XYZ file of C-alpha atoms in Angstrom:
441
model
C 27.813 8.455 26.025
C 25.155 7.557 23.436
C 23.650 11.037 23.768
C 27.087 12.623 23.300
C 27.766 10.471 20.236
C 24.386 11.442 18.754
C 24.998 15.157 19.347
C 28.539 15.054 17.942
C 27.326 13.088 14.907
C 24.579 15.648 14.246
C 27.018 18.526 14.678
C 29.413 16.945 12.198
C 26.649 16.288 9.682
C 25.401 19.882 9.950
C 28.931 21.171 9.320
C 29.421 18.900 6.292
C 25.992 19.674 4.832
C 25.906 23.437 5.408
C 29.375 24.857 6.028
C 32.228 22.687 4.716
C 33.880 24.528 1.771
C 33.894 22.378 -1.363
C 35.168 25.083 -3.721
C 34.109 25.246 -7.349
C 32.635 21.964 -8.525
C 30.982 20.744 -11.714
C 28.066 18.343 -11.505
C 27.617 16.431 -14.754
C 24.999 13.928 -15.892
C 24.726 12.222 -19.269
C 22.113 9.992 -20.886
C 21.469 8.474 -24.312
C 17.940 9.381 -25.424
C 16.206 7.666 -28.300
C 14.758 10.782 -29.951
C 15.437 13.237 -32.732
C 18.413 15.546 -32.278
C 16.475 18.605 -33.466
C 13.614 17.856 -31.080
C 15.995 17.703 -28.117
C 17.778 20.900 -29.183
C 14.471 22.761 -29.480
C 13.649 21.681 -25.923
C 16.981 22.675 -24.346
C 17.825 25.845 -26.319
C 16.167 28.870 -24.573
C 14.739 30.125 -27.907
C 13.618 26.659 -29.039
C 9.971 26.073 -29.917
C 9.768 23.386 -27.198
C 11.690 25.345 -24.533
C 8.596 25.290 -22.321
C 8.427 21.468 -22.348
C 8.793 21.224 -18.522
C 7.244 24.521 -17.498
C 10.558 25.625 -15.973
C 10.961 28.236 -18.731
C 7.931 30.172 -19.943
C 9.478 32.577 -22.443
C 12.800 34.023 -23.639
C 13.588 37.273 -25.414
C 16.742 39.244 -26.320
C 17.691 41.785 -23.667
C 19.982 44.692 -24.481
C 23.381 44.094 -26.019
C 26.232 41.586 -25.642
C 23.985 38.598 -26.309
C 21.977 38.985 -23.119
C 18.644 37.190 -22.874
C 15.753 37.612 -20.471
C 14.163 34.303 -19.459
C 10.867 34.131 -17.634
C 10.721 31.073 -15.385
C 7.782 28.974 -14.286
C 8.579 29.540 -10.600
C 6.550 32.065 -8.672
C 8.344 35.066 -7.166
C 7.517 36.833 -3.919
C 5.155 39.178 -5.769
C 3.253 36.297 -7.367
C 4.801 36.988 -10.778
C 7.220 34.633 -12.580
C 10.882 34.907 -11.584
C 13.080 36.379 -14.334
C 16.714 35.678 -15.165
C 18.950 37.772 -17.385
C 21.484 35.343 -18.866
C 24.455 35.437 -21.219
C 24.594 32.649 -23.819
C 28.132 31.573 -24.749
C 29.957 28.901 -26.782
C 26.878 28.399 -28.960
C 27.084 25.800 -31.724
C 23.663 25.294 -33.318
C 22.291 21.859 -32.536
C 25.366 20.808 -30.543
C 26.131 22.861 -27.439
C 25.819 26.117 -25.530
C 26.733 27.598 -22.142
C 24.660 29.934 -20.012
C 25.598 32.283 -17.160
C 23.116 34.198 -14.989
C 23.808 37.935 -15.002
C 20.788 39.113 -13.013
C 17.916 37.580 -11.055
C 14.642 39.159 -9.954
C 14.476 36.934 -6.859
C 17.976 36.301 -5.451
C 20.978 38.527 -4.905
C 23.160 38.624 -8.029
C 26.212 37.440 -6.069
C 24.521 34.043 -5.663
C 25.107 33.383 -9.383
C 28.661 34.749 -9.651
C 30.234 31.270 -10.052
C 27.335 29.552 -11.807
C 27.505 28.152 -15.348
C 25.095 25.840 -17.151
C 26.425 23.711 -20.056
C 24.411 21.639 -22.545
C 25.917 19.240 -25.080
C 24.293 16.978 -27.676
C 26.248 14.252 -29.469
C 25.228 11.465 -31.811
C 22.578 11.044 -34.488
C 18.804 10.758 -34.443
C 17.613 7.795 -32.420
C 20.677 7.711 -30.147
C 21.518 11.220 -28.961
C 23.717 11.572 -25.886
C 22.561 14.577 -23.849
C 25.049 15.903 -21.285
C 24.019 18.512 -18.721
C 26.669 20.177 -16.554
C 26.312 22.748 -13.780
C 29.313 24.505 -12.303
C 29.143 26.503 -9.074
C 31.014 27.224 -5.855
C 29.624 25.208 -2.974
C 29.676 25.710 0.771
C 28.313 22.534 2.284
C 27.379 19.296 0.587
C 23.602 19.782 0.753
C 23.296 21.995 -2.335
C 25.875 19.934 -4.211
C 23.839 16.778 -3.595
C 20.662 18.612 -4.553
C 22.185 19.692 -7.894
C 23.272 16.119 -8.631
C 19.797 14.668 -8.173
C 18.165 17.658 -9.889
C 20.194 16.962 -13.042
C 19.344 13.243 -12.905
C 15.666 14.080 -12.614
C 15.792 16.634 -15.432
C 17.390 14.151 -17.820
C 14.912 11.444 -16.867
C 11.927 13.713 -17.442
C 13.443 14.955 -20.709
C 13.736 11.370 -21.925
C 10.100 10.618 -21.075
C 8.919 13.828 -22.742
C 11.024 13.257 -25.882
C 9.636 9.760 -26.327
C 6.008 10.284 -25.262
C 5.368 14.024 -25.586
C 4.148 14.155 -21.979
C 5.766 15.833 -18.971
C 5.162 14.342 -15.540
C 5.472 16.847 -12.709
C 6.789 15.879 -9.290
C 8.833 12.837 -8.484
C 9.124 9.692 -6.416
C 11.162 11.364 -3.666
C 8.427 13.875 -2.756
C 5.660 11.271 -2.821
C 3.970 10.886 0.594
C 4.728 7.153 0.637
C 8.440 7.889 0.087
C 8.432 10.402 2.912
C 6.656 7.907 5.168
C 9.357 5.389 4.266
C 12.088 7.872 5.207
C 10.319 8.490 8.518
C 10.360 4.738 9.159
C 14.068 4.653 8.304
C 14.624 7.449 10.824
C 12.864 5.382 13.508
C 14.985 2.320 12.724
C 18.212 4.368 12.857
C 17.390 5.891 16.245
C 15.981 2.714 17.816
C 19.407 1.164 18.658
C 20.531 4.522 20.073
C 17.644 4.532 22.564
C 17.935 0.792 23.215
C 16.561 -2.222 21.348
C 13.581 -2.493 23.656
C 9.904 -1.602 23.458
C 10.659 1.603 25.322
C 13.477 2.445 22.924
C 11.194 1.912 19.938
C 8.511 4.136 21.496
C 11.082 6.892 22.067
C 12.329 6.702 18.459
C 8.778 6.631 17.046
C 7.573 9.499 19.243
C 10.585 11.651 18.346
C 9.917 11.051 14.639
C 6.253 11.936 15.157
C 7.257 15.136 16.962
C 9.465 16.125 14.015
C 6.591 15.466 11.597
C 4.156 17.576 13.670
C 6.722 20.364 13.859
C 7.177 20.454 10.087
C 3.399 20.209 9.620
C 3.146 23.469 11.555
C 5.580 25.121 9.141
C 3.603 23.799 6.164
C 0.338 25.138 7.578
C 1.990 28.530 8.103
C 3.188 28.574 4.491
C -0.357 28.009 3.269
C -1.768 30.692 5.592
C 0.885 33.101 4.282
C -0.389 32.570 0.734
C 1.922 29.885 -0.645
C 0.031 27.793 -3.162
C 2.122 24.742 -2.398
C 4.149 23.497 0.557
C 5.896 20.193 1.127
C 7.959 18.370 3.724
C 11.128 16.358 3.243
C 12.305 13.926 5.920
C 16.048 13.670 6.532
C 16.716 10.536 8.624
C 18.533 11.262 11.891
C 18.694 15.031 11.212
C 14.942 15.772 11.165
C 12.829 17.337 8.453
C 12.547 20.375 6.197
C 9.392 22.255 5.216
C 9.573 24.042 1.849
C 7.210 26.755 0.649
C 6.068 27.462 -2.886
C 7.740 30.855 -3.386
C 10.334 33.168 -1.772
C 9.456 35.078 1.391
C 7.822 38.467 0.887
C 8.146 40.103 4.331
C 9.984 39.774 7.625
C 6.670 39.005 9.298
C 6.208 36.027 6.975
C 9.692 34.703 7.816
C 9.079 34.970 11.561
C 5.518 33.622 11.380
C 6.502 30.519 9.395
C 9.522 29.870 11.635
C 7.518 30.231 14.845
C 4.598 28.067 13.738
C 6.700 24.887 13.864
C 6.793 25.106 17.645
C 3.488 27.018 17.681
C 1.602 24.063 16.242
C 3.128 21.729 18.831
C 2.090 24.163 21.575
C -1.449 22.863 20.989
C -0.249 19.235 21.030
C 1.557 19.357 24.390
C -1.491 20.252 26.552
C -3.575 17.638 24.723
C -0.906 14.989 25.357
C -0.799 15.937 29.063
C -4.601 15.681 29.328
C -4.566 12.316 27.520
C -1.842 11.058 29.875
C -3.801 12.055 32.992
C -6.974 10.454 31.629
C -5.160 7.232 30.703
C -3.556 7.069 34.148
C -6.936 7.529 35.862
C -8.323 4.637 33.794
C -5.372 2.399 34.669
C -3.925 2.342 31.145
C -0.270 2.577 32.164
C 1.280 1.962 28.753
C -0.923 4.559 27.024
C -0.221 7.025 29.829
C 3.535 6.531 29.414
C 3.303 7.029 25.638
C 1.356 10.290 26.024
C 3.775 11.467 28.718
C 6.678 10.683 26.398
C 4.982 12.613 23.580
C 4.454 15.664 25.798
C 8.007 15.597 27.161
C 9.793 15.036 23.855
C 7.625 17.599 22.024
C 8.366 20.194 24.707
C 12.104 19.455 24.759
C 12.475 19.266 20.957
C 10.632 22.512 20.304
C 12.408 24.399 23.078
C 15.730 23.262 21.609
C 14.536 24.444 18.182
C 13.735 27.887 19.610
C 17.259 28.555 20.892
C 18.876 31.515 19.088
C 21.006 29.540 16.616
C 21.276 31.158 13.165
C 19.468 28.424 11.197
C 17.102 27.335 13.984
C 13.569 28.696 14.235
C 14.406 30.762 17.313
C 17.296 32.450 15.533
C 15.139 33.263 12.506
C 12.366 34.754 14.674
C 14.769 36.899 16.716
C 16.542 38.215 13.599
C 13.231 39.561 12.330
C 12.023 40.980 15.666
C 15.231 42.675 16.811
C 15.972 45.901 14.895
C 19.744 45.964 15.416
C 22.784 43.838 16.343
C 22.866 44.992 19.979
C 19.225 44.133 20.645
C 19.670 40.841 18.782
C 22.689 39.910 20.932
C 20.853 40.782 24.162
C 17.695 38.907 23.142
C 19.726 35.876 22.067
C 21.575 35.790 25.401
C 18.324 36.104 27.384
C 16.557 33.400 25.358
C 19.452 30.928 25.543
C 19.846 31.558 29.284
C 16.128 31.001 29.828
C 16.156 27.683 27.936
C 19.229 26.451 29.839
C 17.661 27.542 33.152
C 14.531 25.577 32.294
C 16.708 22.572 31.588
C 18.328 22.921 35.012
C 14.887 23.196 36.675
C 13.820 20.063 34.823
C 16.718 18.115 36.338
C 19.337 18.097 33.577
C 22.916 18.039 34.957
C 24.667 21.415 34.975
C 27.695 20.128 33.048
C 25.421 18.740 30.322
C 23.699 22.141 29.977
C 27.074 23.876 29.694
C 28.046 21.489 26.902
C 24.666 22.053 25.211
C 25.154 25.835 25.372
C 28.610 25.491 23.811
C 27.218 23.253 21.059
C 24.463 25.753 20.263
C 27.066 28.528 20.059
C 29.222 26.444 17.691
C 26.189 25.635 15.546
C 25.339 29.321 15.300
C 28.885 30.161 14.215
C 28.946 27.316 11.677
C 25.696 28.307 9.999
C 25.963 32.117 10.358
C 25.586 33.882 7.019
C 24.885 30.655 5.144
C 21.468 31.763 3.952
C 20.666 33.012 0.459
C 20.047 36.749 0.273
C 16.991 38.016 -1.617
C 17.362 40.407 -4.567
C 15.377 43.106 -2.753
C 14.970 43.815 0.946
C 12.006 42.112 2.587
C 9.094 44.228 3.780
C 9.858 45.609 7.231
C 7.928 44.825 10.397
C 5.548 47.380 11.848
C 5.575 48.020 15.605
C 2.319 46.062 16.193
C 3.667 43.136 14.161
C 6.925 43.149 16.135
C 4.997 43.195 19.426
C 2.645 40.409 18.298
C 5.535 38.155 17.251
C 7.401 38.788 20.507
C 4.284 37.952 22.532
C 3.693 34.797 20.464
C 7.313 33.704 20.999
C 6.981 34.144 24.778
C 3.667 32.252 24.783
C 5.064 29.311 22.790
C 8.126 29.101 25.063
C 5.893 29.234 28.160
C 3.683 26.360 26.963
C 6.634 24.130 26.133
C 8.448 25.089 29.343
C 5.398 23.992 31.314
C 5.285 20.756 29.336
C 8.940 20.001 30.009
C 8.635 20.697 33.761
C 5.478 18.563 33.909
C 7.221 15.702 32.130
C 10.208 16.014 34.473
C 7.954 15.811 37.540
C 6.130 12.875 35.998
C 9.436 11.083 35.410
C 10.495 11.673 39.038
C 7.196 10.239 40.284
C 7.568 7.215 38.020
C 11.154 6.591 39.166
C 10.112 6.881 42.828
C 7.283 4.428 42.230
C 9.617 1.964 40.483
C 12.199 2.181 43.316
C 9.500 1.618 45.921
C 8.047 -1.320 43.987
C 11.510 -2.821 43.514
C 12.277 -2.496 47.234
C 8.953 -4.086 48.137
C 9.637 -7.003 45.794
C 13.073 -7.609 47.327
C 11.679 -7.507 50.867
C 8.953 -9.959 49.975
C 11.477 -12.342 48.409
C 13.563 -12.351 51.594
C 10.685 -13.295 53.964
C 10.729 -17.118 53.360
C 14.531 -17.265 53.545
C 14.559 -15.698 57.001
C 11.622 -17.728 58.251
C 9.616 -14.634 59.146
C 5.891 -14.339 59.412
C 3.875 -11.532 57.900
C 3.426 -9.966 61.320
C 7.148 -9.956 61.943
């Protein structure tokens, strides 16, 4: 029942975060900043002399007619060049307010910005200027809505520091490694009661959190290999983690490679954990052996589940790049999901539980289908050798984790048999004095 509750809770959270329609919403943040009104206007107005105060905007220039403006951003595009926006400035009152709509984008599909509007308002006199930033958009899922809320809070906070000190501090407290470590600890504490408030329950929660971290570390390493100058990880308690690259994807191979390397990195961890477990068992270190066995089993199970062909899962992303058409994608998805469920049956999972898991994966795929952001231009296509290499790598990663899961299942059966035998021996020994028997009897 606890497992069912956990799965249903995760499914509900995924729906709320990624698929629940929120309609058109306006996120608004306001703050009184002790600075000159003109100084703040020059920082917020695209043509202001301090418009590059945060590095988010590098330059702005008139573009064509109808008040259009081309803005070069400080974010790197897929080609390594700055991303450019073509915007329309509206409702402009010098020193007081303006609105901005995105007409074109060199990175994302134009439809992404069809409901977007940015509003800036300044009120008050020098020394006590109220700055109000508003962003209006249509939202599907709460994740981006929450992101916009905190992004505006951060922007206002950094603007206040810059206006008063003249210095801009990049980054933030949330991305700091100590903050992420704290969120990982929170994740452990949330899952501990679910697995049982025992030492074993704590080990399970801690190992699962470690497995998530290693998985995301694989994605981050793949981003850096693919040429991203920066990559970071964000922990989401209970749901897992997210690895974020430093620029948009450039090719289908890059998408598949980064997605596959989450489980690919753990494919090196599982055999090492198995070897460490066997060594610890041979030395009589039972607790260490059980921890390593738990690491191998959970890593194998977690990564196999992540490779199922759900739209937003790693397996779904890899298959969408490898398969050239909808028919081949449907066939490959069916084969992969069937293989994972068959492995679960071989590992000893009840058939009814696997049927429920298959239904949940199908629902997840439907919920998240088409929820991604489309790029402005088509990604570079895969060559035949690249397609073959990715397919072979996918099979190899699945094989390693399948072996790890079957090994862990056999190990669990042996442990349960040993515990039953030990328990029976203990009971028999406790009955000997009561019945007046001798050891020979």
